[in-house]
Amino acid sequence: MRREVLRDALNVMLNVMSNSVISEEELRMAVRNRVGRLKVTGESPEGLTMLYSVIPTYDLPTDYYERFIDYISRLRSEDISRELRNLSKPTIAVVG
């Protein structure tokens, strides 16, 4: 029974997400939040170490965070909406 309820809940969630329209203001707010969190994390020695230890661990380019900020800053709400419509399998996202 729990699996059926979970499956139904996931289907409802995916349907809602795939039909969502994200405004430019919501997207800009999310980008500002993400960039702000990166900056705050980098203000402490522990946070800075955590951020930059990821680069060699996953063999990322040394300018990974600059590229990431540039990439998310160029996103448009249409890009997000298109990706949401293309979700075909259960996805769990943590935002914040």
mmCIF file of C-alpha atoms in Angstrom:
data_model
loop_
_atom_site.group_PDB
_atom_site.id
_atom_site.type_symbol
_atom_site.label_atom_id
_atom_site.label_comp_id
_atom_site.label_asym_id
_atom_site.label_seq_id
_atom_site.Cartn_x
_atom_site.Cartn_y
_atom_site.Cartn_z
ATOM 1 C CA MET A 1 0.000 0.000 0.000
ATOM 2 C CA ARG A 2 2.782 2.460 0.879
ATOM 3 C CA ARG A 3 4.440 1.964 -2.510
ATOM 4 C CA GLU A 4 1.190 2.732 -4.308
ATOM 5 C CA VAL A 5 0.721 5.900 -2.274
ATOM 6 C CA LEU A 6 4.340 6.893 -2.854
ATOM 7 C CA ARG A 7 4.044 6.219 -6.588
ATOM 8 C CA ASP A 8 0.844 8.291 -6.770
ATOM 9 C CA ALA A 9 2.461 11.110 -4.805
ATOM 10 C CA LEU A 10 5.503 11.104 -7.099
ATOM 11 C CA ASN A 11 3.280 11.168 -10.175
ATOM 12 C CA VAL A 12 1.313 14.125 -8.807
ATOM 13 C CA MET A 13 4.547 15.909 -7.938
ATOM 14 C CA LEU A 14 6.027 15.292 -11.401
ATOM 15 C CA ASN A 15 2.829 16.490 -13.087
ATOM 16 C CA VAL A 16 2.786 19.668 -11.038
ATOM 17 C CA MET A 17 6.476 20.282 -11.702
ATOM 18 C CA SER A 18 6.222 19.624 -15.425
ATOM 19 C CA ASN A 19 3.364 22.110 -15.736
ATOM 20 C CA SER A 20 5.035 24.777 -13.615
ATOM 21 C CA VAL A 21 6.080 28.087 -15.034
ATOM 22 C CA ILE A 22 8.961 29.788 -13.292
ATOM 23 C CA SER A 23 9.019 33.560 -13.465
ATOM 24 C CA GLU A 24 12.180 35.489 -14.245
ATOM 25 C CA GLU A 25 12.023 37.031 -10.755
ATOM 26 C CA GLU A 26 11.833 33.580 -9.086
ATOM 27 C CA LEU A 27 14.793 32.414 -11.145
ATOM 28 C CA ARG A 28 16.853 35.534 -10.374
ATOM 29 C CA MET A 29 16.050 35.138 -6.678
ATOM 30 C CA ALA A 30 17.171 31.476 -6.765
ATOM 31 C CA VAL A 31 20.407 32.403 -8.580
ATOM 32 C CA ARG A 32 21.160 35.204 -6.098
ATOM 33 C CA ASN A 33 20.500 32.773 -3.248
ATOM 34 C CA ARG A 34 22.847 30.128 -4.668
ATOM 35 C CA VAL A 35 25.635 32.619 -5.382
ATOM 36 C CA GLY A 36 25.191 34.159 -1.943
ATOM 37 C CA ARG A 37 25.447 30.772 -0.265
ATOM 38 C CA LEU A 38 28.692 30.041 -2.120
ATOM 39 C CA LYS A 39 30.129 33.374 -1.027
ATOM 40 C CA VAL A 40 29.109 32.901 2.603
ATOM 41 C CA THR A 41 30.518 29.358 2.626
ATOM 42 C CA GLY A 42 33.826 30.693 1.297
ATOM 43 C CA GLU A 43 34.115 33.246 4.113
ATOM 44 C CA SER A 44 35.322 30.720 6.681
ATOM 45 C CA PRO A 45 38.492 28.635 6.422
ATOM 46 C CA GLU A 46 36.430 25.449 6.825
ATOM 47 C CA GLY A 47 33.971 26.472 4.133
ATOM 48 C CA LEU A 48 36.705 27.520 1.742
ATOM 49 C CA THR A 49 38.476 24.206 2.297
ATOM 50 C CA MET A 50 35.243 22.303 1.694
ATOM 51 C CA LEU A 51 34.511 24.202 -1.525
ATOM 52 C CA TYR A 52 37.952 23.766 -3.008
ATOM 53 C CA SER A 53 38.455 20.173 -1.879
ATOM 54 C CA VAL A 54 35.654 19.225 -4.279
ATOM 55 C CA ILE A 55 37.690 20.359 -7.299
ATOM 56 C CA PRO A 56 40.447 17.701 -7.188
ATOM 57 C CA THR A 57 38.097 15.070 -5.777
ATOM 58 C CA TYR A 58 35.902 15.197 -8.893
ATOM 59 C CA ASP A 59 38.645 16.350 -11.281
ATOM 60 C CA LEU A 60 36.896 19.653 -11.930
ATOM 61 C CA PRO A 61 38.553 22.623 -13.612
ATOM 62 C CA THR A 62 40.220 25.061 -11.227
ATOM 63 C CA ASP A 63 37.747 27.785 -12.215
ATOM 64 C CA TYR A 64 34.735 25.521 -11.571
ATOM 65 C CA TYR A 65 32.893 27.925 -9.270
ATOM 66 C CA GLU A 66 33.358 30.881 -11.625
ATOM 67 C CA ARG A 67 31.997 28.745 -14.484
ATOM 68 C CA PHE A 68 29.101 27.560 -12.327
ATOM 69 C CA ILE A 69 28.116 31.111 -11.377
ATOM 70 C CA ASP A 70 28.384 32.211 -15.017
ATOM 71 C CA TYR A 71 26.249 29.259 -16.142
ATOM 72 C CA ILE A 72 23.432 29.728 -13.641
ATOM 73 C CA SER A 73 23.468 33.496 -14.229
ATOM 74 C CA ARG A 74 22.708 32.918 -17.915
ATOM 75 C CA LEU A 75 19.775 30.536 -17.300
ATOM 76 C CA ARG A 76 16.355 31.657 -18.489
ATOM 77 C CA SER A 77 13.013 30.635 -17.046
ATOM 78 C CA GLU A 78 12.239 28.879 -20.363
ATOM 79 C CA ASP A 79 15.311 26.667 -19.851
ATOM 80 C CA ILE A 80 14.066 25.562 -16.436
ATOM 81 C CA SER A 81 10.501 25.005 -17.657
ATOM 82 C CA ARG A 82 11.745 22.912 -20.583
ATOM 83 C CA GLU A 83 13.826 20.707 -18.290
ATOM 84 C CA LEU A 84 10.929 20.279 -15.879
ATOM 85 C CA ARG A 85 8.677 19.125 -18.742
ATOM 86 C CA ASN A 86 11.320 16.579 -19.752
ATOM 87 C CA LEU A 87 11.462 14.884 -16.350
ATOM 88 C CA SER A 88 10.426 11.324 -17.027
ATOM 89 C CA LYS A 89 11.454 9.467 -13.910
ATOM 90 C CA PRO A 90 11.003 10.187 -10.229
ATOM 91 C CA THR A 91 13.395 12.874 -9.145
ATOM 92 C CA ILE A 92 14.027 14.196 -5.707
ATOM 93 C CA ALA A 93 15.409 17.699 -5.509
ATOM 94 C CA VAL A 94 16.457 19.597 -2.448
ATOM 95 C CA VAL A 95 16.330 23.330 -2.958
ATOM 96 C CA GLY A 96 17.693 25.772 -0.492
#
